[in-house]
Amino acid sequence: MRHFSFPALACLCLVGCEGRIAGGLGIVGPSVDPESQLPAFNPGELRARLLIQIQYRNSIRNLLGSAAAAAVTPPADVVVNGLTVIGASQVAVSSSSVNRYEENAFQAAQAALADRGQNIIACTPSAFGDRVCMAQVINTLGTKAFRRPLSDQESTALVDLGIEAATAYKSFSRGVEFAIAALIQSPSFLYLVETGVDDGQQIKIDGYSLASKLSYFLTNSPPDEILFKAAQDGTLDTEAGLRAQAERLSATPEAEEAAQAFFDEYFELAASGNISKDSTVFGFFDAALAADMQAETHQTLRAILFGPQTDLRDIFTSRKTFLSTRLAKHYGLVQPSPGFQAVTLPDAHPRIGIFTQGAFLALRSHPAENSPTLRGKFVREKLMCQPVPSPPANVDTSLPIPVGNMPRTLRQRLDMHLSKPSCAGCHKFMDPIGFAFENFDAIGRYRTKEGDLNVDASGTLDDLGGFVDAAGLMEKLRSDPIVMNCLTRAAFREALGRVDLPEEARPVFRAQKKVESQGYRYQQLLVEVAASDAFRFGRKAP
Amino acid sequence: MNWRINRRALLRGSGAALALPTLECMLNGNGTADAQGQPIPKRFVTWFFGNGVLRSRWTPSTTGNVWSLTDQLAPLVDPARNIDLKSYVSVLSGFDVKTPNLRAHHNGACAILSGAPFIPLPPNGAPYNSKFGVKSIDQVAADFLAQGTRFKSLQLAVSKRFTQGEGPTLAYISHRGPDEPMQQEMNPAALFNTLFGNFTPAEPTDPRDRLRASVLDRVKEDAQRLRMKLSAADKLRLDAHLNGIAETRSRILSLPPVLTSSCVKPTKVTETNDDAGGIEPIENVSHLMSDLLVLAFACDLSRVASFQFSGSVGGHVFKWLSPNEPRDNEHAITHEFAQQNKVHDSVVFTMKCFAYTLNKMQKAPEGAGNLLDNTCVLMSSDLAEGYDHSNNDYPILVAGKAGGGLRSGLHVRKNGDNTSNVLLSCLKALGTGATSVGAGSGASSTAVSEILT
């Protein structure tokens, strides 16, 4: 670990080798208060955030009902730094997206009025040009759509528009259709903009802004009535008030959905549902099997993150999984009853946690072959927050062809390739971790042999030392404070819509310590992030 | 669908002047302009594929107008498919990307599409990411060429397996600015609907489109109010949104296209670009996207397009090229010395699909010639060669005659000239009046005089 040829890797080594002291933060020294060694807190700049696809659809459902939500096809999300919420706070919408929002607005409005027009138009218009009723409809919808009360100016403009359309069509309902279309194309609906009181140093984010920020973070949905009321009456202005709402929301089914969506992105599991393999090697691997693998990991994750008294580190070491008959057969297990069933594997079983499940293993492989490099890269980047440089230009990444027809395992060929100094710099950082998964092939089947040769799944994890197989690696990752710090940072990124800053290391550290000291509950991690100063305060961007 | 044959005087409602489609019977004597003296519009396309070529099998051995098709350029002439494009394509070799190769793929993609270095996004513990430094060349061209056409530009893509984990540079080939990547349409059926599906012109008495424009006026007012509260960076993003509102508004108020021998009523497209048995329907989708692109140009719905055949570091698998043996994704095989024959097959396949796009343009009559006579197509990749990640001696084709602006059918070989010179040549051939392109070490104010008329 000390011989990297790249300066960047030398830095990583410092984090990797010495950073485990004091919660994975790179602080050395036994008697100092670790937090005091971190940079002073300074909140990040506030940016407008576009609703991502799932948030847009949930917001339409919340406002106009399921028929409207089913009628829309929002523009594709842009991923930056691995998360769509980061893309949504950095990039601008393109004109094709604006066009899509325009079409969606009318599709949603028409579907809603056809499906539940009487709920939406709660008053009885005396004529198609009834301004009082129009204002009532618009103010009710508008407050929900903008997640704050409408200003008089906004309200009047929308009522005028509604009456203009109602008059043109001699239909009150058509008037409402056009007013709804304007509401849900408005940037006040499409963007989350945080406002608050600026004391010159920092902005204390106001209740309505916090309500939306909290709600979209925890549930990918707009604030419900209870949360909206907490914004209205000032409850969210205190840390305790915000915390109470975060605790409530983090226990909802919507929070489970949102967590699954987050891990689909962060662990890139979304792609596992339609992964394909080379038909010459894995002819029987099909979309149904891939979908079962994805469902297995989804269900396992949800059971761990939201089950009673569960420890989020169980994602590394849980023996509980969910198998269909097809998937059980694929894994060489017997699962007699149809449908997905909870299964507890014996303690010595080689499958342990979500990273020895088919979805991860198949995703982090080539179409026809394993990739210890891709698997190791994932552990470094996503579980340890240590970025890996790309291969330098002008290197042949093909593995050496065995001399004299002597058979070699993939690992042996990779080891030969590690003898090249130009490759070894980075690959020593990834491959020794990735070798842990060599007992599983490119479609997630367990194996002890590769051809006629024995598989060697042993390796090392920096200064945490050696392991003999994936179970050994998982135990090390489970207890590694660097991993806990990384997962905490990932939650902050999702909440803030940007990469966490060095000046936010203190709130990150505090959240991590609190979760560590109280049983490693995932829901608590979400609450600690929401209640943190990094979440509640911001800085005005230039 | 109501396809009008008469050229209507002007648009409904008010607003900016909109480009109107040209009828051949209205052309002047020599076919370069219509009866009112309006020139036939010029069009521009960037046609992009990932992971480079094999230069030893790509570059012709002789230069000038006497050169022979190489293995990888061979699909440009195919009598069996009625394809004869050699005289319409210039090969440009010996050009180097001059921006610093800080990260392979990112650098080549950004430089060949914009002439400028990419902006690294500080990863701070997150995976490597970057974005474009300036507007991509198609958007520079669109600012000049679009002239109020219904779609200022189109972004099309074929393979869905482009890389999304490394930021906008690798995921998108069209950018209006560093924070304005233009999302691509990968679904031919959806593209059909966008271009032609909603073409139900309202009855003159129906106030619908006028009211839709009123809705957008209210939305614009909201956006302007919100804009005042935002930071400088967010103001730029909201300005992009406001531009989109203005474009959508003028689209709603514009007239449907006029039929000509090239702008014909299209058959409904139902292909959605879903995998079949884990395999992407690349050839079929590429053909359909080309068909729709040519129709959009012929009907003057748009004059500028980007065509992302496959992505930088693309994970696309051309399994049908190796039905009986294992085949890894295209990015992975470019890295392996022993797999370079497969890489070659991939380049030839890609060129076949490119030839289809060009052939479709060449077979679309327009004025006294064809659509390709009035188009400039810039074709290139994110690397010179995937195997060595090189950025020198870049593979570049410039196809079409750009309405008389381009000399085609040449092989021009240089010794390390800036690839951005080619971008500037395209802008000059299109009559944009550009005198420079790009930024930083990629900037150029020198065109490739050999291909300009």
JSON list of C-alpha atoms in Angstrom, two decimals, chain A residues 25-26 55 68 124 128 143 208 216 228 265 270 278 325 460 497 528 534:
[
{"chain": "A", "resi": 25, "resn": "LEU", "atom": "CA", "xyz": [-11.57, 10.74, 9.48]},
{"chain": "A", "resi": 26, "resn": "GLY", "atom": "CA", "xyz": [-7.83, 10.59, 9.26]},
{"chain": "A", "resi": 55, "resn": "GLN", "atom": "CA", "xyz": [-40.39, 13.47, -7.12]},
{"chain": "A", "resi": 68, "resn": "ALA", "atom": "CA", "xyz": [-52.76, 12.27, -13.44]},
{"chain": "A", "resi": 124, "resn": "THR", "atom": "CA", "xyz": [-70.23, 24.92, -7.45]},
{"chain": "A", "resi": 128, "resn": "PHE", "atom": "CA", "xyz": [-68.43, 29.43, -16.36]},
{"chain": "A", "resi": 143, "resn": "THR", "atom": "CA", "xyz": [-50.76, 26.10, -1.92]},
{"chain": "A", "resi": 208, "resn": "TYR", "atom": "CA", "xyz": [-41.69, 26.06, 4.42]},
{"chain": "A", "resi": 216, "resn": "TYR", "atom": "CA", "xyz": [-38.40, 15.22, -0.64]},
{"chain": "A", "resi": 228, "resn": "PHE", "atom": "CA", "xyz": [-47.04, 21.67, 6.29]},
{"chain": "A", "resi": 265, "resn": "GLU", "atom": "CA", "xyz": [-28.81, 4.93, -7.62]},
{"chain": "A", "resi": 270, "resn": "ALA", "atom": "CA", "xyz": [-31.36, 0.01, -11.00]},
{"chain": "A", "resi": 278, "resn": "ASP", "atom": "CA", "xyz": [-23.12, -13.27, -23.08]},
{"chain": "A", "resi": 325, "resn": "THR", "atom": "CA", "xyz": [-37.94, -20.80, -6.73]},
{"chain": "A", "resi": 460, "resn": "THR", "atom": "CA", "xyz": [-6.27, -8.00, 2.20]},
{"chain": "A", "resi": 497, "resn": "GLY", "atom": "CA", "xyz": [-28.23, 17.58, -3.39]},
{"chain": "A", "resi": 528, "resn": "GLU", "atom": "CA", "xyz": [-29.51, 12.80, 12.27]},
{"chain": "A", "resi": 534, "resn": "ALA", "atom": "CA", "xyz": [-25.63, 21.23, 7.49]}
]
